PDB file of C-alpha atoms in Angstrom:
ATOM      1  CA  MET A   1       0.208  -0.101   0.236  1.00 42.00           C
ATOM      2  CA  SER A   2       1.534   2.885  -0.465  1.00 42.00           C
ATOM      3  CA  THR A   3       3.749   4.238   1.011  1.00 45.00           C
ATOM      4  CA  ASN A   4       3.476   2.616  -0.835  1.00 49.00           C
ATOM      5  CA  ASP A   5       1.265   4.087  -3.670  1.00 58.00           C
ATOM      6  CA  SER A   6       1.509   7.887  -4.069  1.00 47.00           C
ATOM      7  CA  ALA A   7       1.904   7.198  -7.434  1.00 46.00           C
ATOM      8  CA  THR A   8       2.445   3.234  -6.975  1.00 46.00           C
ATOM      9  CA  THR A   9       3.963   1.800  -4.630  1.00 41.00           C
ATOM     10  CA  GLY A  10       6.772   1.223  -6.421  1.00 44.00           C
ATOM     11  CA  GLU A  11       5.617   2.835 -10.312  1.00 46.00           C
ATOM     12  CA  ARG A  12       6.747   5.989  -8.451  1.00 42.00           C
ATOM     13  CA  LYS A  13      10.528   6.487  -9.729  1.00 40.00           C
ATOM     14  CA  SER A  14      10.360  10.531 -10.232  1.00 39.00           C
ATOM     15  CA  LYS A  15       8.543  11.984  -7.741  1.00 38.00           C
ATOM     16  CA  ALA A  16      11.649  13.637  -5.081  1.00 36.00           C
ATOM     17  CA  ARG A  17      12.085  14.525  -1.761  1.00 36.00           C
ATOM     18  CA  SER A  18      13.760  17.030  -0.082  1.00 36.00           C
ATOM     19  CA  LYS A  19      15.445  14.663   1.686  1.00 39.00           C
ATOM     20  CA  GLN A  20      16.735  11.002   0.981  1.00 41.00           C
ATOM     21  CA  PRO A  21      17.511   8.160   3.769  1.00 41.00           C
ATOM     22  CA  ALA A  22      20.826   7.337   4.162  1.00 40.00           C
ATOM     23  CA  LYS A  23      21.869   3.993   3.580  1.00 40.00           C
ATOM     24  CA  PRO A  24      21.843   2.031   7.338  1.00 37.00           C
ATOM     25  CA  THR A  25      25.006   0.555   8.782  1.00 35.00           C
ATOM     26  CA  ALA A  26      23.904  -0.875  11.693  1.00 34.00           C
ATOM     27  CA  GLU A  27      21.097  -3.465  10.508  1.00 37.00           C
ATOM     28  CA  VAL A  28      21.995  -6.800  10.124  1.00 38.00           C
ATOM     29  CA  GLY A  29      21.925  -8.088   6.751  1.00 48.00           C
ATOM     30  CA  SER A  30      18.737  -8.141   4.368  1.00 65.00           C
ATOM     31  CA  THR A  31      16.844 -11.254   4.068  1.00 79.00           C
ATOM     32  CA  VAL A  32      14.162  -8.980   2.087  1.00 80.00           C
ATOM     33  CA  PRO A  33      15.496  -9.510  -1.636  1.00 82.00           C
ATOM     34  CA  ARG A  34      16.284 -13.526  -1.091  1.00 83.00           C
ATOM     35  CA  ARG A  35      12.799 -13.691   0.118  1.00 83.00           C
ATOM     36  CA  GLN A  36      11.990 -11.665  -2.765  1.00 82.00           C
ATOM     37  CA  LEU A  37      13.590 -13.416  -5.028  1.00 87.00           C
ATOM     38  CA  GLY A  38      11.789 -17.009  -3.842  1.00 85.00           C
ATOM     39  CA  ARG A  39       8.691 -15.985  -3.476  1.00 85.00           C
ATOM     40  CA  HIS A  40       9.035 -14.401  -7.237  1.00 88.00           C
ATOM     41  CA  LEU A  41      10.450 -18.140  -8.389  1.00 90.00           C
ATOM     42  CA  ARG A  42       8.131 -20.314  -6.284  1.00 88.00           C
ATOM     43  CA  GLU A  43       5.181 -17.949  -8.238  1.00 87.00           C
ATOM     44  CA  LEU A  44       6.780 -18.772 -11.581  1.00 90.00           C
ATOM     45  CA  ARG A  45       6.793 -22.591 -10.484  1.00 93.00           C
ATOM     46  CA  GLN A  46       3.496 -22.980  -9.833  1.00 90.00           C
ATOM     47  CA  GLN A  47       2.025 -21.230 -13.218  1.00 89.00           C
ATOM     48  CA  THR A  48       4.314 -23.479 -15.191  1.00 90.00           C
ATOM     49  CA  GLY A  49       2.364 -26.973 -12.702  1.00 91.00           C
ATOM     50  CA  MET A  50       5.956 -28.252 -12.107  1.00 91.00           C
ATOM     51  CA  SER A  51       6.808 -29.497  -8.353  1.00 91.00           C
ATOM     52  CA  ILE A  52      10.645 -28.253  -6.857  1.00 90.00           C
ATOM     53  CA  ALA A  53      11.747 -31.535  -7.731  1.00 91.00           C
ATOM     54  CA  GLU A  54      10.498 -31.555 -11.363  1.00 91.00           C
ATOM     55  CA  VAL A  55      12.532 -28.306 -12.149  1.00 90.00           C
ATOM     56  CA  ALA A  56      15.605 -28.866 -10.077  1.00 89.00           C
ATOM     57  CA  LYS A  57      16.133 -31.918 -12.719  1.00 90.00           C
ATOM     58  CA  LEU A  58      15.549 -30.062 -15.388  1.00 90.00           C
ATOM     59  CA  ILE A  59      18.180 -27.417 -14.002  1.00 88.00           C
ATOM     60  CA  GLU A  60      20.636 -30.209 -12.663  1.00 88.00           C
ATOM     61  CA  ARG A  61      20.313 -29.097  -9.114  1.00 88.00           C
ATOM     62  CA  GLY A  62      19.225 -30.790  -6.095  1.00 87.00           C
ATOM     63  CA  ALA A  63      15.838 -30.146  -4.913  1.00 89.00           C
ATOM     64  CA  THR A  64      17.292 -29.038  -1.565  1.00 87.00           C
ATOM     65  CA  THR A  65      18.783 -26.212  -3.617  1.00 87.00           C
ATOM     66  CA  LEU A  66      15.188 -24.241  -4.987  1.00 90.00           C
ATOM     67  CA  GLN A  67      13.523 -25.208  -1.760  1.00 88.00           C
ATOM     68  CA  ARG A  68      16.221 -23.166  -0.125  1.00 86.00           C
ATOM     69  CA  LEU A  69      16.081 -20.524  -2.883  1.00 89.00           C
ATOM     70  CA  GLU A  70      12.092 -20.541  -2.944  1.00 87.00           C
ATOM     71  CA  ALA A  71      12.029 -19.685   0.994  1.00 85.00           C
ATOM     72  CA  GLY A  72      14.312 -16.991   0.579  1.00 83.00           C
ATOM     73  CA  THR A  73      16.748 -19.248   2.859  1.00 82.00           C
ATOM     74  CA  ALA A  74      20.135 -20.154   0.561  1.00 82.00           C
ATOM     75  CA  ASP A  75      22.979 -18.886   1.608  1.00 76.00           C
ATOM     76  CA  ARG A  76      24.653 -18.715  -1.808  1.00 78.00           C
ATOM     77  CA  ILE A  77      22.458 -17.518  -4.947  1.00 84.00           C
ATOM     78  CA  ARG A  78      24.656 -18.538  -8.186  1.00 86.00           C
ATOM     79  CA  LEU A  79      23.644 -16.633 -11.375  1.00 87.00           C
ATOM     80  CA  TRP A  80      23.454 -19.378 -13.431  1.00 87.00           C
ATOM     81  CA  ASP A  81      21.036 -20.916 -11.345  1.00 89.00           C
ATOM     82  CA  ILE A  82      18.605 -18.186 -11.590  1.00 90.00           C
ATOM     83  CA  GLU A  83      19.033 -17.288 -15.426  1.00 91.00           C
ATOM     84  CA  ALA A  84      18.933 -21.722 -15.860  1.00 91.00           C
ATOM     85  CA  LEU A  85      15.853 -20.979 -13.710  1.00 93.00           C
ATOM     86  CA  CYS A  86      13.779 -18.323 -15.871  1.00 92.00           C
ATOM     87  CA  ARG A  87      14.615 -20.118 -18.887  1.00 91.00           C
ATOM     88  CA  VAL A  88      13.131 -23.505 -17.496  1.00 90.00           C
ATOM     89  CA  LEU A  89      10.129 -21.415 -16.228  1.00 92.00           C
ATOM     90  CA  GLY A  90       9.486 -19.263 -18.721  1.00 92.00           C
ATOM     91  CA  ALA A  91      10.185 -15.860 -17.531  1.00 89.00           C
ATOM     92  CA  ASP A  92      10.266 -12.809 -19.873  1.00 90.00           C
ATOM     93  CA  GLU A  93      13.245 -10.727 -20.079  1.00 89.00           C
ATOM     94  CA  THR A  94      11.985  -7.975 -17.408  1.00 87.00           C
ATOM     95  CA  THR A  95      11.698 -10.175 -14.513  1.00 88.00           C
ATOM     96  CA  THR A  96      14.715 -12.446 -15.739  1.00 90.00           C
ATOM     97  CA  ASP A  97      16.783  -9.917 -15.204  1.00 88.00           C
ATOM     98  CA  ALA A  98      14.738  -8.601 -11.775  1.00 84.00           C
ATOM     99  CA  LEU A  99      15.596 -11.318 -10.636  1.00 88.00           C
ATOM    100  CA  LYS A 100      19.299 -11.512 -10.796  1.00 87.00           C
ATOM    101  CA  GLY A 101      19.198  -7.875  -9.766  1.00 82.00           C
ATOM    102  CA  LEU A 102      17.276  -9.551  -6.354  1.00 83.00           C
ATOM    103  CA  ALA A 103      19.835 -12.632  -6.454  1.00 84.00           C
ATOM    104  CA  GLN A 104      23.100  -9.768  -6.700  1.00 80.00           C
ATOM    105  CA  GLN A 105      21.554  -7.700  -3.659  1.00 74.00           C
ATOM    106  CA  GLY A 106      20.981 -10.904  -1.618  1.00 52.00           C
ATOM    107  CA  ASN A 107      23.086 -10.230   0.887  1.00 51.00           C
ATOM    108  CA  THR A 108      23.135  -6.464   1.660  1.00 50.00           C
ATOM    109  CA  GLU A 109      22.865  -4.721   4.430  1.00 51.00           C
ATOM    110  CA  SER A 110      19.006  -3.244   5.258  1.00 58.00           C
ATOM    111  CA  TRP A 111      17.736  -2.801   1.823  1.00 66.00           C
ATOM    112  CA  TRP A 112      18.022   0.663  -0.447  1.00 65.00           C
ATOM    113  CA  HIS A 113      16.803  -0.642  -3.523  1.00 68.00           C
ATOM    114  CA  GLU A 114      17.202   2.275  -6.071  1.00 67.00           C
ATOM    115  CA  TYR A 115      14.541   2.349  -9.500  1.00 64.00           C
ATOM    116  CA  GLY A 116      16.707   0.652 -12.310  1.00 62.00           C
ATOM    117  CA  ASP A 117      19.786   0.521 -10.705  1.00 63.00           C
ATOM    118  CA  LEU A 118      20.172  -3.461 -11.039  1.00 67.00           C
ATOM    119  CA  ILE A 119      16.349  -3.957 -11.330  1.00 65.00           C
ATOM    120  CA  PRO A 120      14.007  -2.831 -13.968  1.00 66.00           C
ATOM    121  CA  LYS A 121      12.555   0.016 -13.061  1.00 70.00           C
ATOM    122  CA  ASP A 122       8.747  -1.289 -14.928  1.00 65.00           C
ATOM    123  CA  PHE A 123       9.625  -4.663 -12.246  1.00 66.00           C
ATOM    124  CA  ASP A 124       7.387  -3.659  -8.747  1.00 72.00           C
ATOM    125  CA  VAL A 125       9.425  -5.394  -6.369  1.00 75.00           C
ATOM    126  CA  TYR A 126       7.227  -4.026  -3.460  1.00 81.00           C
ATOM    127  CA  ILE A 127       4.017  -5.977  -5.052  1.00 80.00           C
ATOM    128  CA  GLY A 128       5.870  -9.352  -4.067  1.00 79.00           C
ATOM    129  CA  LEU A 129       5.667  -8.314  -0.589  1.00 81.00           C
ATOM    130  CA  GLU A 130       2.375  -6.873  -0.272  1.00 87.00           C
ATOM    131  CA  SER A 131       0.733  -9.927  -1.943  1.00 83.00           C
ATOM    132  CA  ALA A 132       1.746 -11.802   1.101  1.00 85.00           C
ATOM    133  CA  ALA A 133       0.691  -9.842   3.721  1.00 91.00           C
ATOM    134  CA  SER A 134      -1.703 -10.323   6.386  1.00 94.00           C
ATOM    135  CA  LYS A 135      -1.145  -7.542   7.783  1.00 96.00           C
ATOM    136  CA  LEU A 136      -0.724  -3.765   6.394  1.00 97.00           C
ATOM    137  CA  THR A 137       0.100  -0.865   9.446  1.00 97.00           C
ATOM    138  CA  SER A 138       1.256   2.732   6.901  1.00 97.00           C
ATOM    139  CA  PHE A 139       0.911   6.278   8.126  1.00 98.00           C
ATOM    140  CA  GLN A 140       0.190   8.399   4.775  1.00 97.00           C
ATOM    141  CA  GLU A 141       0.212  11.237   2.670  1.00 95.00           C
ATOM    142  CA  LEU A 142      -1.319  10.724  -0.721  1.00 96.00           C
ATOM    143  CA  VAL A 143      -4.688   7.795  -0.948  1.00 97.00           C
ATOM    144  CA  PRO A 144      -2.433   4.106  -0.561  1.00 94.00           C
ATOM    145  CA  GLY A 145      -2.938   2.131  -4.040  1.00 93.00           C
ATOM    146  CA  LEU A 146      -4.704  -0.402  -2.633  1.00 95.00           C
ATOM    147  CA  PHE A 147      -7.871   1.918  -2.106  1.00 97.00           C
ATOM    148  CA  GLN A 148      -7.436   4.403  -5.322  1.00 97.00           C
ATOM    149  CA  THR A 149     -10.532   4.214  -7.228  1.00 98.00           C
ATOM    150  CA  PRO A 150      -9.970   4.104 -11.224  1.00 97.00           C
ATOM    151  CA  GLY A 151      -9.645   7.916 -12.144  1.00 97.00           C
ATOM    152  CA  TYR A 152      -7.176   8.593  -8.519  1.00 98.00           C
ATOM    153  CA  ALA A 153      -4.630   5.801  -9.782  1.00 96.00           C
ATOM    154  CA  GLU A 154      -4.825   6.492 -13.658  1.00 97.00           C
ATOM    155  CA  THR A 155      -4.280  10.788 -12.907  1.00 97.00           C
ATOM    156  CA  LEU A 156      -1.190   9.163 -10.725  1.00 95.00           C
ATOM    157  CA  ILE A 157       0.362   7.399 -13.208  1.00 93.00           C
ATOM    158  CA  ARG A 158      -0.445   9.586 -15.907  1.00 94.00           C
ATOM    159  CA  ALA A 159       2.149  12.029 -14.052  1.00 94.00           C
ATOM    160  CA  VAL A 160       4.621   9.517 -13.711  1.00 89.00           C
ATOM    161  CA  PHE A 161       4.691   8.451 -17.082  1.00 89.00           C
ATOM    162  CA  PRO A 162       3.606  10.897 -19.145  1.00 92.00           C
ATOM    163  CA  GLU A 163       4.939   9.184 -22.198  1.00 91.00           C
ATOM    164  CA  GLU A 164       3.255   6.384 -22.633  1.00 90.00           C
ATOM    165  CA  PRO A 165       0.337   5.193 -24.960  1.00 93.00           C
ATOM    166  CA  SER A 166      -2.935   4.701 -23.216  1.00 93.00           C
ATOM    167  CA  SER A 167      -3.884   1.332 -23.820  1.00 93.00           C
ATOM    168  CA  GLU A 168      -0.156   1.399 -21.201  1.00 91.00           C
ATOM    169  CA  ILE A 169      -1.862   3.381 -18.631  1.00 93.00           C
ATOM    170  CA  THR A 170      -4.965   1.247 -18.629  1.00 95.00           C
ATOM    171  CA  ARG A 171      -2.702  -1.733 -18.226  1.00 90.00           C
ATOM    172  CA  ARG A 172      -1.357   0.178 -15.311  1.00 90.00           C
ATOM    173  CA  VAL A 173      -4.249   0.542 -13.480  1.00 94.00           C
ATOM    174  CA  GLU A 174      -5.721  -2.570 -14.070  1.00 93.00           C
ATOM    175  CA  MET A 175      -2.709  -3.706 -12.564  1.00 89.00           C
ATOM    176  CA  ARG A 176      -3.593  -1.506  -9.577  1.00 91.00           C
ATOM    177  CA  MET A 177      -6.982  -2.517  -9.207  1.00 94.00           C
ATOM    178  CA  HIS A 178      -6.101  -6.053  -8.767  1.00 91.00           C
ATOM    179  CA  ARG A 179      -3.976  -5.719  -6.169  1.00 90.00           C
ATOM    180  CA  GLN A 180      -6.912  -4.448  -3.793  1.00 93.00           C
ATOM    181  CA  ARG A 181      -8.179  -8.077  -4.188  1.00 92.00           C
ATOM    182  CA  LEU A 182      -5.770  -8.554  -0.870  1.00 93.00           C
ATOM    183  CA  ILE A 183      -8.144  -6.700   1.265  1.00 95.00           C
ATOM    184  CA  THR A 184     -11.533  -6.598  -0.514  1.00 94.00           C
ATOM    185  CA  ARG A 185     -11.204 -11.173  -1.259  1.00 92.00           C
ATOM    186  CA  LYS A 186     -13.962 -13.316   1.151  1.00 90.00           C
ATOM    187  CA  GLY A 187     -11.211 -15.303   1.974  1.00 90.00           C
ATOM    188  CA  ARG A 188      -8.663 -14.127   4.599  1.00 91.00           C
ATOM    189  CA  PRO A 189      -8.469 -10.622   3.817  1.00 95.00           C
ATOM    190  CA  ALA A 190      -5.022  -8.637   4.452  1.00 95.00           C
ATOM    191  CA  ALA A 191      -6.089  -6.346   7.460  1.00 97.00           C
ATOM    192  CA  VAL A 192      -5.182  -2.302   6.673  1.00 97.00           C
ATOM    193  CA  ASP A 193      -4.749   0.235   9.448  1.00 98.00           C
ATOM    194  CA  VAL A 194      -4.137   3.195   7.344  1.00 98.00           C
ATOM    195  CA  ILE A 195      -3.671   6.813   9.294  1.00 98.00           C
ATOM    196  CA  LEU A 196      -4.484   9.806   5.954  1.00 98.00           C
ATOM    197  CA  ASP A 197      -2.698  13.033   6.689  1.00 97.00           C
ATOM    198  CA  GLU A 198      -5.516  15.362   6.235  1.00 98.00           C
ATOM    199  CA  SER A 199      -3.344  16.713   3.503  1.00 97.00           C
ATOM    200  CA  VAL A 200      -5.218  13.598   1.487  1.00 97.00           C
ATOM    201  CA  LEU A 201      -8.157  15.223   2.028  1.00 97.00           C
ATOM    202  CA  ARG A 202      -7.351  18.405   0.695  1.00 96.00           C
ATOM    203  CA  ARG A 203      -5.024  17.798  -2.140  1.00 96.00           C
ATOM    204  CA  MET A 204      -6.291  18.283  -5.221  1.00 96.00           C
ATOM    205  CA  VAL A 205      -5.429  14.807  -7.826  1.00 97.00           C
ATOM    206  CA  GLY A 206      -7.394  14.929 -10.381  1.00 96.00           C
ATOM    207  CA  SER A 207     -10.511  16.416 -10.848  1.00 96.00           C
ATOM    208  CA  PRO A 208     -13.193  17.423  -7.983  1.00 97.00           C
ATOM    209  CA  ARG A 209     -15.434  14.350  -9.427  1.00 97.00           C
ATOM    210  CA  ILE A 210     -12.445  12.326  -9.142  1.00 97.00           C
ATOM    211  CA  MET A 211     -11.544  13.477  -5.061  1.00 98.00           C
ATOM    212  CA  ALA A 212     -15.328  13.461  -4.253  1.00 97.00           C
ATOM    213  CA  ASP A 213     -15.661   9.375  -5.992  1.00 98.00           C
ATOM    214  CA  GLN A 214     -12.354   9.178  -4.090  1.00 98.00           C
ATOM    215  CA  LEU A 215     -13.308   9.858  -0.749  1.00 98.00           C
ATOM    216  CA  ARG A 216     -16.527   8.169  -0.922  1.00 98.00           C
ATOM    217  CA  HIS A 217     -14.643   5.389  -1.333  1.00 98.00           C
ATOM    218  CA  LEU A 218     -12.230   5.510   1.366  1.00 98.00           C
ATOM    219  CA  ALA A 219     -15.435   5.421   3.454  1.00 98.00           C
ATOM    220  CA  ASP A 220     -17.015   2.889   2.283  1.00 97.00           C
ATOM    221  CA  LEU A 221     -13.751   0.954   2.360  1.00 97.00           C
ATOM    222  CA  SER A 222     -13.645   2.042   5.489  1.00 97.00           C
ATOM    223  CA  THR A 223     -16.440  -0.037   6.801  1.00 97.00           C
ATOM    224  CA  LYS A 224     -15.394  -3.593   6.182  1.00 97.00           C
ATOM    225  CA  PRO A 225     -14.055  -5.081   9.391  1.00 96.00           C
ATOM    226  CA  ASN A 226     -10.520  -5.823   8.048  1.00 97.00           C
ATOM    227  CA  ILE A 227     -10.257  -1.744   7.724  1.00 98.00           C
ATOM    228  CA  THR A 228      -9.312   0.907   9.500  1.00 98.00           C
ATOM    229  CA  VAL A 229      -8.757   4.169   7.923  1.00 98.00           C
ATOM    230  CA  ARG A 230      -8.109   7.670   9.982  1.00 98.00           C
ATOM    231  CA  VAL A 231      -7.042  10.822   9.555  1.00 98.00           C
ATOM    232  CA  LEU A 232      -4.346  13.275  11.172  1.00 98.00           C
ATOM    233  CA  PRO A 233      -6.058  16.916  11.057  1.00 97.00           C
ATOM    234  CA  TYR A 234      -3.888  19.822  10.697  1.00 96.00           C
ATOM    235  CA  VAL A 235      -5.295  20.789  14.185  1.00 97.00           C
ATOM    236  CA  ALA A 236      -3.430  17.790  15.616  1.00 96.00           C
ATOM    237  CA  GLY A 237       0.629  20.241  14.751  1.00 95.00           C
ATOM    238  CA  VAL A 238       3.296  17.362  14.096  1.00 95.00           C
ATOM    239  CA  PRO A 239       2.424  15.175  16.720  1.00 94.00           C
ATOM    240  CA  LEU A 240       6.908  12.963  16.491  1.00 94.00           C
ATOM    241  CA  GLY A 241       7.568  16.711  16.806  1.00 92.00           C
ATOM    242  CA  ASP A 242       9.433  15.575  12.724  1.00 90.00           C
ATOM    243  CA  LEU A 243       8.228  14.058   9.929  1.00 89.00           C
ATOM    244  CA  THR A 244       8.336  10.223   8.945  1.00 90.00           C
ATOM    245  CA  GLY A 245       7.257  10.561   5.369  1.00 93.00           C
ATOM    246  CA  PRO A 246       4.959   8.234   4.381  1.00 95.00           C
ATOM    247  CA  PHE A 247       6.178   3.901   5.603  1.00 96.00           C
ATOM    248  CA  THR A 248       3.997   0.762   6.084  1.00 96.00           C
ATOM    249  CA  ILE A 249       4.797  -1.883   7.936  1.00 96.00           C
ATOM    250  CA  VAL A 250       4.082  -6.233   6.335  1.00 94.00           C
ATOM    251  CA  ASP A 251       3.532  -8.078   8.755  1.00 95.00           C
ATOM    252  CA  PHE A 252       3.052 -11.224   7.600  1.00 90.00           C
ATOM    253  CA  ALA A 253       1.162 -14.872   8.539  1.00 85.00           C
ATOM    254  CA  PRO A 254       3.291 -18.262   9.756  1.00 81.00           C
ATOM    255  CA  ASP A 255       3.848 -20.354   7.691  1.00 74.00           C
ATOM    256  CA  ALA A 256       2.613 -23.869   7.717  1.00 69.00           C
ATOM    257  CA  LYS A 257       5.571 -25.129  10.344  1.00 73.00           C
ATOM    258  CA  GLY A 258       3.817 -21.650  12.663  1.00 73.00           C
ATOM    259  CA  LYS A 259       7.274 -19.512  11.241  1.00 76.00           C
ATOM    260  CA  HIS A 260       6.679 -16.176  10.804  1.00 76.00           C
ATOM    261  CA  GLU A 261       8.597 -14.401   8.443  1.00 82.00           C
ATOM    262  CA  PRO A 262      10.009 -10.453  10.160  1.00 86.00           C
ATOM    263  CA  SER A 263       8.335  -7.884   9.253  1.00 91.00           C
ATOM    264  CA  VAL A 264       9.616  -4.745   7.364  1.00 91.00           C
ATOM    265  CA  VAL A 265       9.573  -1.135   7.282  1.00 93.00           C
ATOM    266  CA  TYR A 266       8.692   0.206   3.925  1.00 91.00           C
ATOM    267  CA  VAL A 267       9.679   3.868   3.201  1.00 91.00           C
ATOM    268  CA  GLU A 268       9.592   4.550  -0.132  1.00 86.00           C
ATOM    269  CA  ASN A 269      11.214   8.144  -1.650  1.00 80.00           C
ATOM    270  CA  PHE A 270      11.455   9.900  -4.692  1.00 76.00           C
ATOM    271  CA  THR A 271      14.427   7.858  -6.062  1.00 74.00           C
ATOM    272  CA  GLY A 272      13.855   4.056  -4.540  1.00 76.00           C
ATOM    273  CA  ALA A 273      12.938   2.502  -1.547  1.00 81.00           C
ATOM    274  CA  MET A 274      14.043   1.622   1.741  1.00 84.00           C
ATOM    275  CA  TYR A 275      12.973  -1.543   3.660  1.00 86.00           C
ATOM    276  CA  LEU A 276      13.892  -1.996   7.216  1.00 87.00           C
ATOM    277  CA  GLU A 277      13.825  -5.565   8.765  1.00 83.00           C
ATOM    278  CA  GLY A 278      16.128  -4.671  12.087  1.00 84.00           C
ATOM    279  CA  LEU A 279      13.894  -5.099  15.371  1.00 87.00           C
ATOM    280  CA  GLY A 280      15.032  -1.966  16.179  1.00 90.00           C
ATOM    281  CA  SER A 281      13.820  -0.441  12.910  1.00 90.00           C
ATOM    282  CA  VAL A 282      11.255  -1.838  12.920  1.00 93.00           C
ATOM    283  CA  SER A 283       9.859  -1.165  16.922  1.00 95.00           C
ATOM    284  CA  ARG A 284      10.898   2.006  15.840  1.00 95.00           C
ATOM    285  CA  TYR A 285       7.678   3.290  12.929  1.00 96.00           C
ATOM    286  CA  ARG A 286       5.458   1.013  15.280  1.00 97.00           C
ATOM    287  CA  ALA A 287       6.092   3.672  18.008  1.00 97.00           C
ATOM    288  CA  ALA A 288       5.564   6.302  15.192  1.00 97.00           C
ATOM    289  CA  HIS A 289       2.471   5.091  14.334  1.00 98.00           C
ATOM    290  CA  GLU A 290       0.708   4.561  17.256  1.00 97.00           C
ATOM    291  CA  THR A 291       2.046   7.994  18.488  1.00 97.00           C
ATOM    292  CA  ILE A 292       0.182   9.618  15.871  1.00 97.00           C
ATOM    293  CA  GLY A 293      -2.837   7.427  16.289  1.00 97.00           C
ATOM    294  CA  ARG A 294      -3.549   8.691  19.653  1.00 97.00           C
ATOM    295  CA  VAL A 295      -3.948  12.219  17.964  1.00 97.00           C
ATOM    296  CA  ALA A 296      -5.232  10.572  14.934  1.00 98.00           C
ATOM    297  CA  LEU A 297      -9.617  10.674  14.783  1.00 98.00           C
ATOM    298  CA  GLY A 298     -10.934   7.984  15.438  1.00 97.00           C
ATOM    299  CA  ALA A 299     -12.652   6.249  12.601  1.00 97.00           C
ATOM    300  CA  GLN A 300     -15.747   6.860  12.852  1.00 98.00           C
ATOM    301  CA  PRO A 301     -14.857  10.654  13.026  1.00 98.00           C
ATOM    302  CA  SER A 302     -13.046  10.227  10.013  1.00 98.00           C
ATOM    303  CA  ARG A 303     -15.315   8.690   7.758  1.00 98.00           C
ATOM    304  CA  ASP A 304     -17.773  11.503   8.604  1.00 98.00           C
ATOM    305  CA  LEU A 305     -14.872  13.926   7.657  1.00 98.00           C
ATOM    306  CA  LEU A 306     -14.060  12.040   4.060  1.00 98.00           C
ATOM    307  CA  ARG A 307     -17.808  11.824   3.417  1.00 98.00           C
ATOM    308  CA  ARG A 308     -18.260  15.448   4.274  1.00 97.00           C
ATOM    309  CA  ALA A 309     -15.326  16.452   2.035  1.00 97.00           C
ATOM    310  CA  ALA A 310     -16.603  14.714  -0.598  1.00 97.00           C
ATOM    311  CA  ARG A 311     -19.506  16.289  -0.241  1.00 97.00           C
ATOM    312  CA  GLU A 312     -18.045  19.598  -0.309  1.00 96.00           C
ATOM    313  CA  TYR A 313     -16.167  18.121  -3.971  1.00 96.00           C
ATOM    314  CA  GLU A 314     -19.490  17.581  -5.459  1.00 94.00           C
ATOM    315  CA  ARG A 315     -20.563  20.730  -5.304  1.00 91.00           C
ATOM    316  CA  GLU A 316     -17.520  21.690  -6.915  1.00 85.00           C
ATOM    317  CA  ARG A 317     -18.813  19.935 -10.230  1.00 73.00           C
TER     318      ARG A 317
END
């Protein structure tokens, strides 16, 4: 979800923030690239209908090696293994380059992913993380991608990709709408607890009609039992004494053995995204969200404000 998604969660490649986070030096080596690599490999394999043993045989590696790659627990990742897997699994060129890029960044410290560095710009790394989430906790300064209406999403995407044809813009909008099934599906939808800065309601995106539709949509979504939407009003000031910028904490459900993947904080800025999984970093962002939440409006007052703002935009149409 945006921090995920001001312009997209991962698609925002050219909007600059005045501050760019420094690359951390004190965190433990990040497992995020390896876990993301594993998710994509597993998804590709499942699409072919082949078992781990069958694929491992085709690339002349042991099943245990492939199992560790898919689980994101491989200590050593060989690029030729990734190339062989992509060939066998029918990955396209963009996906192959992206997975090789993830493999090369599999042992870095808390991971700073610069758009278009080792991984192609058109490959959204965050989506894999989001799709595996059981809960997303965030603070946002634009409507998150998971909550966007087609009109709102199209306006932002066109601003990010002004040279692309309408067919490609339509494809990107459809992809974003597809992502929203994560929180609207009937079976075990992900939980979302988002706090929106009041500027989200006041900043015009597109037109008054688009804004009215978007704010009504937010209010309607907030009635679902798995979704909490609150607004941080201007009168609350700066509850932390400093600006955090948008962020999303991603939590995961336990696997079949009851083990949890480490939670990840996703912080997107103008040129890339930071993935933090150190316990200290995650705890600080959780505390920040709790502090902001204490001065944000409650769920019902926030819903009322969203609907009131939507009516105001409708009068401007």
